[in-house]
């Protein structure tokens, strides 16, 4: 039996794969109803990114002491495990 020839198929571009996936997830929903789900997911992504940025700002402020100083607590935090109490309670257990 002769060997099979391989088909020269190019992989689908990512955009096409994502659109097919979205169509499968949408199923029989009307596009007007589907937008509610999509907008909810977009909002959750926005909140997630915003919270990550705010957390990074707060952690940096706690490291250099500017956050504690702005709250008037710069002398109140004892440092154990190399971090102020607030951060230590979250990270060091």
PDB file of C-alpha atoms in Angstrom:
ATOM      1  CA  UNK A   1       0.000   0.000   0.000  1.00  0.00           C
ATOM      2  CA  UNK A   2       1.484   3.389  -0.969  1.00  0.00           C
ATOM      3  CA  UNK A   3       2.070   5.950   1.787  1.00  0.00           C
ATOM      4  CA  UNK A   4      -0.517   8.661   2.214  1.00  0.00           C
ATOM      5  CA  UNK A   5       0.299  12.120   1.063  1.00  0.00           C
ATOM      6  CA  UNK A   6       0.092  14.877   3.642  1.00  0.00           C
ATOM      7  CA  UNK A   7      -2.298  17.682   2.919  1.00  0.00           C
ATOM      8  CA  UNK A   8      -0.687  21.065   2.730  1.00  0.00           C
ATOM      9  CA  UNK A   9      -3.079  22.907   5.011  1.00  0.00           C
ATOM     10  CA  UNK A  10      -2.163  26.117   6.729  1.00  0.00           C
ATOM     11  CA  UNK A  11      -3.240  26.563  10.325  1.00  0.00           C
ATOM     12  CA  UNK A  12      -6.160  28.933  10.750  1.00  0.00           C
ATOM     13  CA  UNK A  13      -5.326  32.434  11.875  1.00  0.00           C
ATOM     14  CA  UNK A  14      -6.118  33.222  15.480  1.00  0.00           C
ATOM     15  CA  UNK A  15      -8.837  35.685  14.510  1.00  0.00           C
ATOM     16  CA  UNK A  16     -10.754  32.986  12.609  1.00  0.00           C
ATOM     17  CA  UNK A  17     -10.439  30.543  15.507  1.00  0.00           C
ATOM     18  CA  UNK A  18     -11.725  33.133  17.980  1.00  0.00           C
ATOM     19  CA  UNK A  19     -14.714  34.021  15.780  1.00  0.00           C
ATOM     20  CA  UNK A  20     -15.632  30.338  15.376  1.00  0.00           C
ATOM     21  CA  UNK A  21     -15.383  29.857  19.137  1.00  0.00           C
ATOM     22  CA  UNK A  22     -17.569  32.902  19.771  1.00  0.00           C
ATOM     23  CA  UNK A  23     -20.171  31.597  17.307  1.00  0.00           C
ATOM     24  CA  UNK A  24     -20.205  28.201  19.025  1.00  0.00           C
ATOM     25  CA  UNK A  25     -20.555  29.778  22.469  1.00  0.00           C
ATOM     26  CA  UNK A  26     -23.321  32.062  21.278  1.00  0.00           C
ATOM     27  CA  UNK A  27     -25.292  29.113  19.935  1.00  0.00           C
ATOM     28  CA  UNK A  28     -28.871  30.092  19.207  1.00  0.00           C
ATOM     29  CA  UNK A  29     -28.782  33.396  21.095  1.00  0.00           C
ATOM     30  CA  UNK A  30     -29.633  36.493  19.148  1.00  0.00           C
ATOM     31  CA  UNK A  31     -26.739  38.944  18.783  1.00  0.00           C
ATOM     32  CA  UNK A  32     -28.735  41.530  20.736  1.00  0.00           C
ATOM     33  CA  UNK A  33     -28.920  39.151  23.730  1.00  0.00           C
ATOM     34  CA  UNK A  34     -25.347  37.925  23.338  1.00  0.00           C
ATOM     35  CA  UNK A  35     -23.955  41.429  23.780  1.00  0.00           C
ATOM     36  CA  UNK A  36     -25.033  41.399  27.425  1.00  0.00           C
ATOM     37  CA  UNK A  37     -22.728  38.461  28.141  1.00  0.00           C
ATOM     38  CA  UNK A  38     -19.851  39.922  26.159  1.00  0.00           C
ATOM     39  CA  UNK A  39     -20.171  43.357  27.761  1.00  0.00           C
ATOM     40  CA  UNK A  40     -20.143  41.710  31.187  1.00  0.00           C
ATOM     41  CA  UNK A  41     -16.927  39.897  30.359  1.00  0.00           C
ATOM     42  CA  UNK A  42     -15.341  43.078  29.007  1.00  0.00           C
ATOM     43  CA  UNK A  43     -16.291  44.885  32.214  1.00  0.00           C
ATOM     44  CA  UNK A  44     -14.806  42.120  34.368  1.00  0.00           C
ATOM     45  CA  UNK A  45     -11.565  42.283  32.382  1.00  0.00           C
ATOM     46  CA  UNK A  46     -11.445  46.070  32.865  1.00  0.00           C
ATOM     47  CA  UNK A  47     -11.982  45.747  36.620  1.00  0.00           C
ATOM     48  CA  UNK A  48      -9.346  43.018  36.841  1.00  0.00           C
ATOM     49  CA  UNK A  49      -6.728  45.138  35.067  1.00  0.00           C
ATOM     50  CA  UNK A  50      -7.607  48.237  37.107  1.00  0.00           C
ATOM     51  CA  UNK A  51      -7.317  46.313  40.385  1.00  0.00           C
ATOM     52  CA  UNK A  52      -3.969  44.835  39.381  1.00  0.00           C
ATOM     53  CA  UNK A  53      -2.628  48.323  38.633  1.00  0.00           C
ATOM     54  CA  UNK A  54      -3.964  49.733  41.910  1.00  0.00           C
ATOM     55  CA  UNK A  55      -2.494  46.808  43.854  1.00  0.00           C
ATOM     56  CA  UNK A  56       0.911  47.394  42.270  1.00  0.00           C
ATOM     57  CA  UNK A  57       0.719  51.086  43.235  1.00  0.00           C
ATOM     58  CA  UNK A  58      -0.225  50.255  46.826  1.00  0.00           C
ATOM     59  CA  UNK A  59       2.507  47.642  47.168  1.00  0.00           C
ATOM     60  CA  UNK A  60       5.091  50.108  45.862  1.00  0.00           C
ATOM     61  CA  UNK A  61       3.795  52.748  48.259  1.00  0.00           C
ATOM     62  CA  UNK A  62       4.050  50.337  51.170  1.00  0.00           C
ATOM     63  CA  UNK A  63       7.597  49.417  50.205  1.00  0.00           C
ATOM     64  CA  UNK A  64       8.844  53.001  50.141  1.00  0.00           C
ATOM     65  CA  UNK A  65       6.628  54.178  53.021  1.00  0.00           C
ATOM     66  CA  UNK A  66       4.773  56.901  51.114  1.00  0.00           C
ATOM     67  CA  UNK A  67       1.378  55.238  51.601  1.00  0.00           C
ATOM     68  CA  UNK A  68       1.862  55.004  55.351  1.00  0.00           C
ATOM     69  CA  UNK A  69       3.104  58.597  55.477  1.00  0.00           C
ATOM     70  CA  UNK A  70       0.062  59.859  53.596  1.00  0.00           C
ATOM     71  CA  UNK A  71      -2.158  58.114  56.154  1.00  0.00           C
ATOM     72  CA  UNK A  72      -0.154  59.496  59.077  1.00  0.00           C
ATOM     73  CA  UNK A  73       0.987  56.016  60.088  1.00  0.00           C
ATOM     74  CA  UNK A  74       4.637  56.135  59.093  1.00  0.00           C
ATOM     75  CA  UNK A  75       5.942  55.423  62.609  1.00  0.00           C
ATOM     76  CA  UNK A  76       3.173  52.992  63.570  1.00  0.00           C
ATOM     77  CA  UNK A  77       4.104  50.019  61.438  1.00  0.00           C
ATOM     78  CA  UNK A  78       6.491  47.545  62.927  1.00  0.00           C
ATOM     79  CA  UNK A  79       8.563  45.648  60.438  1.00  0.00           C
ATOM     80  CA  UNK A  80       8.736  41.892  60.712  1.00  0.00           C
ATOM     81  CA  UNK A  81       9.679  39.529  57.946  1.00  0.00           C
ATOM     82  CA  UNK A  82      11.012  42.603  56.122  1.00  0.00           C
ATOM     83  CA  UNK A  83       7.554  44.081  55.491  1.00  0.00           C
ATOM     84  CA  UNK A  84       5.100  46.351  57.309  1.00  0.00           C
ATOM     85  CA  UNK A  85       2.376  44.637  59.363  1.00  0.00           C
ATOM     86  CA  UNK A  86      -0.314  45.157  56.750  1.00  0.00           C
ATOM     87  CA  UNK A  87       1.652  43.475  53.994  1.00  0.00           C
ATOM     88  CA  UNK A  88       3.067  40.836  56.348  1.00  0.00           C
ATOM     89  CA  UNK A  89      -0.402  39.762  57.411  1.00  0.00           C
ATOM     90  CA  UNK A  90      -1.335  39.234  53.774  1.00  0.00           C
ATOM     91  CA  UNK A  91       1.862  37.555  52.607  1.00  0.00           C
ATOM     92  CA  UNK A  92       3.768  36.033  55.526  1.00  0.00           C
ATOM     93  CA  UNK A  93       0.783  34.424  57.196  1.00  0.00           C
TER      94      UNK A  93
END
